[in-house]
PDB file of C-alpha atoms in Angstrom:
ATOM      1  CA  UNK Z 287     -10.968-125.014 -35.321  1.00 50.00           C
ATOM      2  CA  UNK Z 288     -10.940-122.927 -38.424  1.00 52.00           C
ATOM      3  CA  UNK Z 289      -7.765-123.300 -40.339  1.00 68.00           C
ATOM      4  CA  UNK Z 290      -5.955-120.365 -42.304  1.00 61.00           C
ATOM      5  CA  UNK Z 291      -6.569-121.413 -45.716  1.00 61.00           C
ATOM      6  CA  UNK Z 292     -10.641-121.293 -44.424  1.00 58.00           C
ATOM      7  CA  UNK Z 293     -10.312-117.934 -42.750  1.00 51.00           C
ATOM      8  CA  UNK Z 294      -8.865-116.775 -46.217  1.00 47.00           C
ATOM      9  CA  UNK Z 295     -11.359-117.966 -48.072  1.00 59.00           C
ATOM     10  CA  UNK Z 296     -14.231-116.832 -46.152  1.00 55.00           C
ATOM     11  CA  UNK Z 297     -12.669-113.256 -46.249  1.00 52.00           C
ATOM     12  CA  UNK Z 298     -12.471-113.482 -50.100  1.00 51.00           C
ATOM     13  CA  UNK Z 299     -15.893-114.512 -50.450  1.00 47.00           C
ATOM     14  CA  UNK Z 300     -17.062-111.505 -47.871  1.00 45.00           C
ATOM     15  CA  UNK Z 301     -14.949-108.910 -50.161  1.00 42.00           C
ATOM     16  CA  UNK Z 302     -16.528-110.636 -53.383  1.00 42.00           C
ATOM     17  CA  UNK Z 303     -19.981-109.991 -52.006  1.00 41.00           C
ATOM     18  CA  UNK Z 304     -19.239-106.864 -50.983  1.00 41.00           C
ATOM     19  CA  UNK Z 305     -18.031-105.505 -53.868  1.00 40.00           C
ATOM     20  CA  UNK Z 306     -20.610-106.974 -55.874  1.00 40.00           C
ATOM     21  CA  UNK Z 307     -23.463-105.486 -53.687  1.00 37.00           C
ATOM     22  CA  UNK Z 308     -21.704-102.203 -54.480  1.00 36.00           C
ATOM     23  CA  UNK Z 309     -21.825-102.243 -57.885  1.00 37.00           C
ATOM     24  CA  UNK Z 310     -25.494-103.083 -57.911  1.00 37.00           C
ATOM     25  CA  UNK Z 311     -26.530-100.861 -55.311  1.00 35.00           C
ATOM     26  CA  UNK Z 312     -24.352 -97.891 -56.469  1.00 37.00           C
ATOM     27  CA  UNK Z 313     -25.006 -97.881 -59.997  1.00 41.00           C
ATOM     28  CA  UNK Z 314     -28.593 -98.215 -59.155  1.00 41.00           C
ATOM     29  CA  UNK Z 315     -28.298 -95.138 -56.795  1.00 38.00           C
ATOM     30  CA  UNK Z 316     -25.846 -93.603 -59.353  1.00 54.00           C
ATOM     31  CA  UNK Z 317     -28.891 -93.647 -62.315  1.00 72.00           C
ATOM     32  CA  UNK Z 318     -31.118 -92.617 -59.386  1.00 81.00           C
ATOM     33  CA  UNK Z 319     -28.814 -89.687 -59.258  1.00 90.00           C
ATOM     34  CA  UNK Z 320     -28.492 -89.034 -62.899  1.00 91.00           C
ATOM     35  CA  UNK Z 321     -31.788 -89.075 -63.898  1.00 91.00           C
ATOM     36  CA  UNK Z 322     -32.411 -86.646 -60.451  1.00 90.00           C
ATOM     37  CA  UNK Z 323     -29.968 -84.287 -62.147  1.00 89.00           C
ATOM     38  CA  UNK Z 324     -30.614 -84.061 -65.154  1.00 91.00           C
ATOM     39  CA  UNK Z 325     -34.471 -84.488 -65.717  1.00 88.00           C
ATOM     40  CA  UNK Z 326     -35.906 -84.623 -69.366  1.00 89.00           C
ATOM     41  CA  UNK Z 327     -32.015 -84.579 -70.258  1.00 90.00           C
ATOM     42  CA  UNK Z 328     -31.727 -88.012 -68.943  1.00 93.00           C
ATOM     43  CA  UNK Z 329     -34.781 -89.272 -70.701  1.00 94.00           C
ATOM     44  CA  UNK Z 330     -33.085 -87.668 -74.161  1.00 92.00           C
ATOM     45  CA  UNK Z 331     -29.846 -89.218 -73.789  1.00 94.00           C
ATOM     46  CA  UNK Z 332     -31.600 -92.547 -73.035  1.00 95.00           C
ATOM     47  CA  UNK Z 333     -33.714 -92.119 -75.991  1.00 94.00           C
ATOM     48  CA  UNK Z 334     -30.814 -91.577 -77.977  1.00 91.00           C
ATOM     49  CA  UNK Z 335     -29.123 -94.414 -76.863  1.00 95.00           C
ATOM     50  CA  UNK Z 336     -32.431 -96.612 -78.248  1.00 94.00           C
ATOM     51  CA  UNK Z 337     -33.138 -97.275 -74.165  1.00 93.00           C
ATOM     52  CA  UNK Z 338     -29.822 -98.572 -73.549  1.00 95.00           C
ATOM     53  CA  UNK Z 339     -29.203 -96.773 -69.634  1.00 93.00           C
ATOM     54  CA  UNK Z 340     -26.206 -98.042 -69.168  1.00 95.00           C
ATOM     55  CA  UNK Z 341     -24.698 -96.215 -72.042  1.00 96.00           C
ATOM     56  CA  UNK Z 342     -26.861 -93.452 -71.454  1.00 95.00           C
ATOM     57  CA  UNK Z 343     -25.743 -93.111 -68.026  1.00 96.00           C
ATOM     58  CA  UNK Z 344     -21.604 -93.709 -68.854  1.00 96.00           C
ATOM     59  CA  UNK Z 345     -22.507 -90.540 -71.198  1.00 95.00           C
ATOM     60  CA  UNK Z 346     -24.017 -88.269 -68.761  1.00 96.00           C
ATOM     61  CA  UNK Z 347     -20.815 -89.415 -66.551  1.00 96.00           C
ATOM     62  CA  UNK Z 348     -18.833 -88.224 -69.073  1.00 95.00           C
ATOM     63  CA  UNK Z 349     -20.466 -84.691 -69.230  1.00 94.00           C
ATOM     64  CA  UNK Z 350     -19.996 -84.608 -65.371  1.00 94.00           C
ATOM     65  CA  UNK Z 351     -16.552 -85.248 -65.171  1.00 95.00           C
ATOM     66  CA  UNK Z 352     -15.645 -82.442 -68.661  1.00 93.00           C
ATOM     67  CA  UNK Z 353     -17.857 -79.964 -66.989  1.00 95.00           C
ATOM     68  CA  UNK Z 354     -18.842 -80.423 -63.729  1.00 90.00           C
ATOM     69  CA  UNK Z 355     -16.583 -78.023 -62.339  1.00 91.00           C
ATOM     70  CA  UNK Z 356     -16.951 -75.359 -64.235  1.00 91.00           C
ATOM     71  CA  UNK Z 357     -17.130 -72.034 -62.784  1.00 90.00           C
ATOM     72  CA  UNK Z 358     -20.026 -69.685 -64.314  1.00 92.00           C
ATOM     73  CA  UNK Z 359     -18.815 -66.334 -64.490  1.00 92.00           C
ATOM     74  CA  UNK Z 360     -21.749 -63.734 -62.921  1.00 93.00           C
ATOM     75  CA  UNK Z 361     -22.521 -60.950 -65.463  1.00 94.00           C
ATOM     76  CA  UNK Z 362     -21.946 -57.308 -65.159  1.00 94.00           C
ATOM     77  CA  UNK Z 363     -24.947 -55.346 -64.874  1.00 94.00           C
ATOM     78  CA  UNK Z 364     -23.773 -53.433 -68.100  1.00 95.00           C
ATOM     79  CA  UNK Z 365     -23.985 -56.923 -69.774  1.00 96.00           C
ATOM     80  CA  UNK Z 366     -26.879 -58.234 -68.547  1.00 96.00           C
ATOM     81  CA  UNK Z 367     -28.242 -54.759 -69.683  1.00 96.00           C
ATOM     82  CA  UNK Z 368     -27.371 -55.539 -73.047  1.00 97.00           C
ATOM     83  CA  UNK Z 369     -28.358 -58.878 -73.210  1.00 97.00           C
ATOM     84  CA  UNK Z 370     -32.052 -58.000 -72.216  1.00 97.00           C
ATOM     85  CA  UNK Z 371     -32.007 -55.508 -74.781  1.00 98.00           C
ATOM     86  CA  UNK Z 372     -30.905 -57.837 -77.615  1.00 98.00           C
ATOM     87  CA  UNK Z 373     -33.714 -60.665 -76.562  1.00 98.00           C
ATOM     88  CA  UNK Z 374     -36.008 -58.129 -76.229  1.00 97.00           C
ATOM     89  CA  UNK Z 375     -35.470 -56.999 -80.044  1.00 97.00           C
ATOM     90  CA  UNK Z 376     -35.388 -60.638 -80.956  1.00 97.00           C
ATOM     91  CA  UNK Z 377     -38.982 -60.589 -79.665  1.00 95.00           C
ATOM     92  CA  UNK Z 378     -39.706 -57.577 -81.959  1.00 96.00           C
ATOM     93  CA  UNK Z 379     -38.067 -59.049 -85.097  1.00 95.00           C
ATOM     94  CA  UNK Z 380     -40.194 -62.470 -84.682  1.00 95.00           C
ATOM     95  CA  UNK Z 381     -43.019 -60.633 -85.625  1.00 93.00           C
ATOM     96  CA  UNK Z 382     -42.149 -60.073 -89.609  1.00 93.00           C
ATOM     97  CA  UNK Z 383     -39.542 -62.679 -89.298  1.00 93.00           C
ATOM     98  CA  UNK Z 384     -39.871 -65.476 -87.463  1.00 94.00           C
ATOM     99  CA  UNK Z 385     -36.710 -67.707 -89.439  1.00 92.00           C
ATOM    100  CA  UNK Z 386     -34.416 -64.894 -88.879  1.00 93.00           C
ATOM    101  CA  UNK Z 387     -35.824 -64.366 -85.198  1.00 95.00           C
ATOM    102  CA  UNK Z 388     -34.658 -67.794 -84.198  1.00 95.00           C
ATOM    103  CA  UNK Z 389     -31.373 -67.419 -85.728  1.00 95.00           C
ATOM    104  CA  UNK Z 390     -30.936 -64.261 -83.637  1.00 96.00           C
ATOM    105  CA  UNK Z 391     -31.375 -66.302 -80.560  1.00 97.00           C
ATOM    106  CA  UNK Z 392     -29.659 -69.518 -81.390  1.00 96.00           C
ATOM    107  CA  UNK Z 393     -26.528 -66.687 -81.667  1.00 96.00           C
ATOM    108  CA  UNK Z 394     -27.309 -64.590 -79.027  1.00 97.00           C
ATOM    109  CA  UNK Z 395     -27.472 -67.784 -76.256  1.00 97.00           C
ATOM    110  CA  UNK Z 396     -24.465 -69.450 -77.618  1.00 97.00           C
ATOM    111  CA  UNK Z 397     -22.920 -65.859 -76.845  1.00 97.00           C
ATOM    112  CA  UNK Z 398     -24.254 -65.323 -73.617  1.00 97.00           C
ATOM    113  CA  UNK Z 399     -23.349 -68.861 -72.284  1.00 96.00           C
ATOM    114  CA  UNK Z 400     -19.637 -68.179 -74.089  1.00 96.00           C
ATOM    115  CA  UNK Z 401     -19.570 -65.166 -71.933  1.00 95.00           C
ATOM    116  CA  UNK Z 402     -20.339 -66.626 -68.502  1.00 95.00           C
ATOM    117  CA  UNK Z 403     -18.110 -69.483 -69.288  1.00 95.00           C
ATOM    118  CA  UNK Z 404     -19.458 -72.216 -70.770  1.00 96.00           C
ATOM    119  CA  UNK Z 405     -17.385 -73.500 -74.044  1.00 94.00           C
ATOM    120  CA  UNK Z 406     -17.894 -71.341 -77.435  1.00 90.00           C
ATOM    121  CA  UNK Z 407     -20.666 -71.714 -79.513  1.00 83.00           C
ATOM    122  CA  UNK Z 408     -18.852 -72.762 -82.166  1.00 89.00           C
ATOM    123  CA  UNK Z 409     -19.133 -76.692 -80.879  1.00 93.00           C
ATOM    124  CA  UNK Z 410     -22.823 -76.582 -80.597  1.00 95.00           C
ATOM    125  CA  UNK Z 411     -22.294 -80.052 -79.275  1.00 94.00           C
ATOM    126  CA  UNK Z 412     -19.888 -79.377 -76.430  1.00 95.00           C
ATOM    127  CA  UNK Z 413     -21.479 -76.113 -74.886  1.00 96.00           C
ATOM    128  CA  UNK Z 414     -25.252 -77.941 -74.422  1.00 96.00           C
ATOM    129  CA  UNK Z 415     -23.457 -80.683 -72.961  1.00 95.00           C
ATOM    130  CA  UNK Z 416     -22.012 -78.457 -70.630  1.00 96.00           C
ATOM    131  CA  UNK Z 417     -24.990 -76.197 -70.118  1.00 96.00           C
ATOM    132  CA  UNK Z 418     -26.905 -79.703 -69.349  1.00 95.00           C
ATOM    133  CA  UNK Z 419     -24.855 -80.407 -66.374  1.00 95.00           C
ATOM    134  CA  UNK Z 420     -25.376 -76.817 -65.055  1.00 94.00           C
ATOM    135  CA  UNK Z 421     -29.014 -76.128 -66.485  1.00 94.00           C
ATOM    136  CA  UNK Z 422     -30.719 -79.612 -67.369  1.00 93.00           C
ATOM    137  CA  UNK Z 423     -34.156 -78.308 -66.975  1.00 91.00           C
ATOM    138  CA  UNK Z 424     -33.413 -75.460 -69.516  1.00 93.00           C
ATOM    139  CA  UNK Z 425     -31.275 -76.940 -72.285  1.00 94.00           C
ATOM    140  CA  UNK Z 426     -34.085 -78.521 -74.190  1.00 93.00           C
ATOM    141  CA  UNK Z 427     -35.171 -74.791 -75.478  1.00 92.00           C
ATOM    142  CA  UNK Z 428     -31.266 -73.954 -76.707  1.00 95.00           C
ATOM    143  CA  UNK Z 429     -31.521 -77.130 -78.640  1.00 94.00           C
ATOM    144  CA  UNK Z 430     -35.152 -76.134 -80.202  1.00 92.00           C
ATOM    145  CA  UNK Z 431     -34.293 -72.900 -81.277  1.00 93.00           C
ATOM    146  CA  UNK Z 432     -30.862 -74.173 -82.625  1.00 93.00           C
ATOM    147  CA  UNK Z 433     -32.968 -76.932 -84.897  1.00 91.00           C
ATOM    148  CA  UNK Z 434     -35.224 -73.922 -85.773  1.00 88.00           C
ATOM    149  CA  UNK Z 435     -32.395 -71.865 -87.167  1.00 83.00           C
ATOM    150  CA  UNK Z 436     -31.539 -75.061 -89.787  1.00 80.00           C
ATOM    151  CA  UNK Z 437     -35.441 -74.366 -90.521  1.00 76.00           C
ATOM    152  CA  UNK Z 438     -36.994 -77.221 -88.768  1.00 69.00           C
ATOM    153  CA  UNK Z 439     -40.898 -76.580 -88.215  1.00 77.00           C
ATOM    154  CA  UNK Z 440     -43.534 -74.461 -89.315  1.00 88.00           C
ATOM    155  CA  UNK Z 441     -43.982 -70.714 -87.403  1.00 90.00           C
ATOM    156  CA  UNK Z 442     -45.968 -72.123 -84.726  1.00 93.00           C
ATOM    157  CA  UNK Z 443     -43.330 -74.436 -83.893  1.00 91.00           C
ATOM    158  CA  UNK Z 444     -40.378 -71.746 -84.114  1.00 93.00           C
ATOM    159  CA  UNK Z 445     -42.821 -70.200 -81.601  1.00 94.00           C
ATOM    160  CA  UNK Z 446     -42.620 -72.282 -79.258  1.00 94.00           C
ATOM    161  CA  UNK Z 447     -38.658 -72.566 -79.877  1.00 94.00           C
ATOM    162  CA  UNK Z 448     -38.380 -69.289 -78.995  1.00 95.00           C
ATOM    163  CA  UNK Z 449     -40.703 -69.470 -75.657  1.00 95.00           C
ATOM    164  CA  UNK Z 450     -38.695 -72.759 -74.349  1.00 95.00           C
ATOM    165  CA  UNK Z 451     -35.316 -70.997 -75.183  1.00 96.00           C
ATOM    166  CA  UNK Z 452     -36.426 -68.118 -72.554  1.00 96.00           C
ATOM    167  CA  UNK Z 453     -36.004 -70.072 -70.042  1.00 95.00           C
ATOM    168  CA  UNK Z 454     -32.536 -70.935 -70.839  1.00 96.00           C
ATOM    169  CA  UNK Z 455     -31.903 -67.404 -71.277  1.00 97.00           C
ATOM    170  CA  UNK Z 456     -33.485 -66.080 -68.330  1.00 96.00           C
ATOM    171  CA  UNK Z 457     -31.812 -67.977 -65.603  1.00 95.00           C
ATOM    172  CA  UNK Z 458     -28.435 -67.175 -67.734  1.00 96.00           C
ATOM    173  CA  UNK Z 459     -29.084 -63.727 -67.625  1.00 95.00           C
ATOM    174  CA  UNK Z 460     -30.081 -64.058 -64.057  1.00 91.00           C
ATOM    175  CA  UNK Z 461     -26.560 -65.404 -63.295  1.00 77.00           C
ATOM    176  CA  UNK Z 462     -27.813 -68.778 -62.492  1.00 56.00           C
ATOM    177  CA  UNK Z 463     -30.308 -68.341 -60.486  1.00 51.00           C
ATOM    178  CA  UNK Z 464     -33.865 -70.058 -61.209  1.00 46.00           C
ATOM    179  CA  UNK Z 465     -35.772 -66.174 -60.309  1.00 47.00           C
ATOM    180  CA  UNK Z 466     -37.650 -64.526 -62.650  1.00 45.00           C
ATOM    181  CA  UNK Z 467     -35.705 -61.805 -64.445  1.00 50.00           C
ATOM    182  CA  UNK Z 468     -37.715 -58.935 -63.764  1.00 50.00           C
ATOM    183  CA  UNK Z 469     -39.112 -57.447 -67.354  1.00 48.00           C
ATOM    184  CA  UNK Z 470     -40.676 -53.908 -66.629  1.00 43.00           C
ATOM    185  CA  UNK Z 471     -38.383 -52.416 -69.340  1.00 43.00           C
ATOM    186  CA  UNK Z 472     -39.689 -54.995 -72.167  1.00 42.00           C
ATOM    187  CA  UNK Z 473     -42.707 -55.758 -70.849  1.00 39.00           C
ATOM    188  CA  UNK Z 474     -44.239 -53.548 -74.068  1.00 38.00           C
ATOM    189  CA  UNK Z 475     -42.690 -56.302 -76.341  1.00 38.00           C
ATOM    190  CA  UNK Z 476     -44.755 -59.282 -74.590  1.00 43.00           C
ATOM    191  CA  UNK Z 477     -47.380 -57.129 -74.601  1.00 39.00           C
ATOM    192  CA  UNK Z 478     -47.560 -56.420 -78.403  1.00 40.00           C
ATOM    193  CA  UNK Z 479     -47.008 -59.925 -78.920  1.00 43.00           C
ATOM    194  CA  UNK Z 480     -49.396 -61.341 -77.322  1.00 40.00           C
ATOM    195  CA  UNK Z 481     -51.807 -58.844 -78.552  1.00 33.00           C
ATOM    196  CA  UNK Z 482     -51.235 -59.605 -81.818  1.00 41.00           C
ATOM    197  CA  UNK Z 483     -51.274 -62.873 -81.431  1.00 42.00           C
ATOM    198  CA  UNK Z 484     -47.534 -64.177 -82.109  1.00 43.00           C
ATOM    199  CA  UNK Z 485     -45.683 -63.398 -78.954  1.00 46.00           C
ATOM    200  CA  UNK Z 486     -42.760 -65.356 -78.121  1.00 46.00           C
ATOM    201  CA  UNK Z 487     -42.929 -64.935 -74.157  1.00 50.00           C
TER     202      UNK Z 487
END
């Protein structure tokens, strides 16, 4: 006959168990779902960490819980309108200055993201954090260009900046959404740049 004291125990060792196969199974599933979410960005914070996942991972937590809910605002078409027109002439300017071209974006993202919600610019830090919970695939080119702008790499390189940070700026621009924003009214600019060699996108 099994006595209280044994019914106890065997009840504390089933919780112990338990609770232990949760932790390993839902952290596992938990990094599973980090590195799901957040792509290259989870490779970069691991990185960073010199491979250490587990503080990687509490990090990316963190960044979940400050921004996770936060609401992007959608764009008025006026906006948006002005916004295409701005990259657009950041295209232009890259031409004859490619430094100063970079800058212009760097500014003009940290803006746009300000705009639709994300923390100001001004904590370059904060807002790709956030914009990494929201836009992980995309962040890498904000980052690039804002390196660029402290002049990190040769014109090639602020280049390619530039190209990666479209991507970023298009799906802002397109109010979240992963569509192409159509281009018909700069089209010209990728055109010229390509022709001649140093387009941006």
């Amino acid at each position: 006959m099994v006595t209280m004291t044994t019914l106890v125990i065997i009840l504390a060792v089933v919780v112990v168990v338990a609770a232990g196969a949760f932790l390993v199974f839902g952290r596992k599933n938990g990094g599973h779902g980090l590195r799901r979410r957040f792509g290259p960005e989870y490779e970069r914070v691991v990185a960073r960490h010199d491979g250490d996942t587990k503080a990687a991972e509490l990090e990316l937590n963190e960044r979940l819980k400050r921004h996770g809910s936060l609401d992007e605002r959608a764009l008025t078409p006026e906006e948006r309108e002005r916004y295409l027109a701005r990259w657009a002439q950041v295209q232009d300017r890259f031409v004859d200055s490619p430094q100063q071209a970079v800058a212009e974006a760097d500014t003009l993202l940290a803006e746009l993201a300000r705009d639709m919600g994300f923390p100001d610019g001004k904590d370059f830090d904060e807002q790709s954090d956030a914009l990494s919970v929201h836009h992980a695939k995309h962040v890498h080119g904000y980052r690039r260009v804002h390196a660029a702008k402290r002049g990190e790499g040769d014109t090639e390189q602020l280049r390619t900046a530039l190209v990666e940070a479209r991507g970023l700026f298009d799906v802002l621009v397109s109010n979240g959404s992963d569509r192409p924003v159509p281009r018909d009214k700069h089209a010209h600019t990728d055109k010229h740049h390509h022709t001649e060699g140093s387009g941006t996108a």
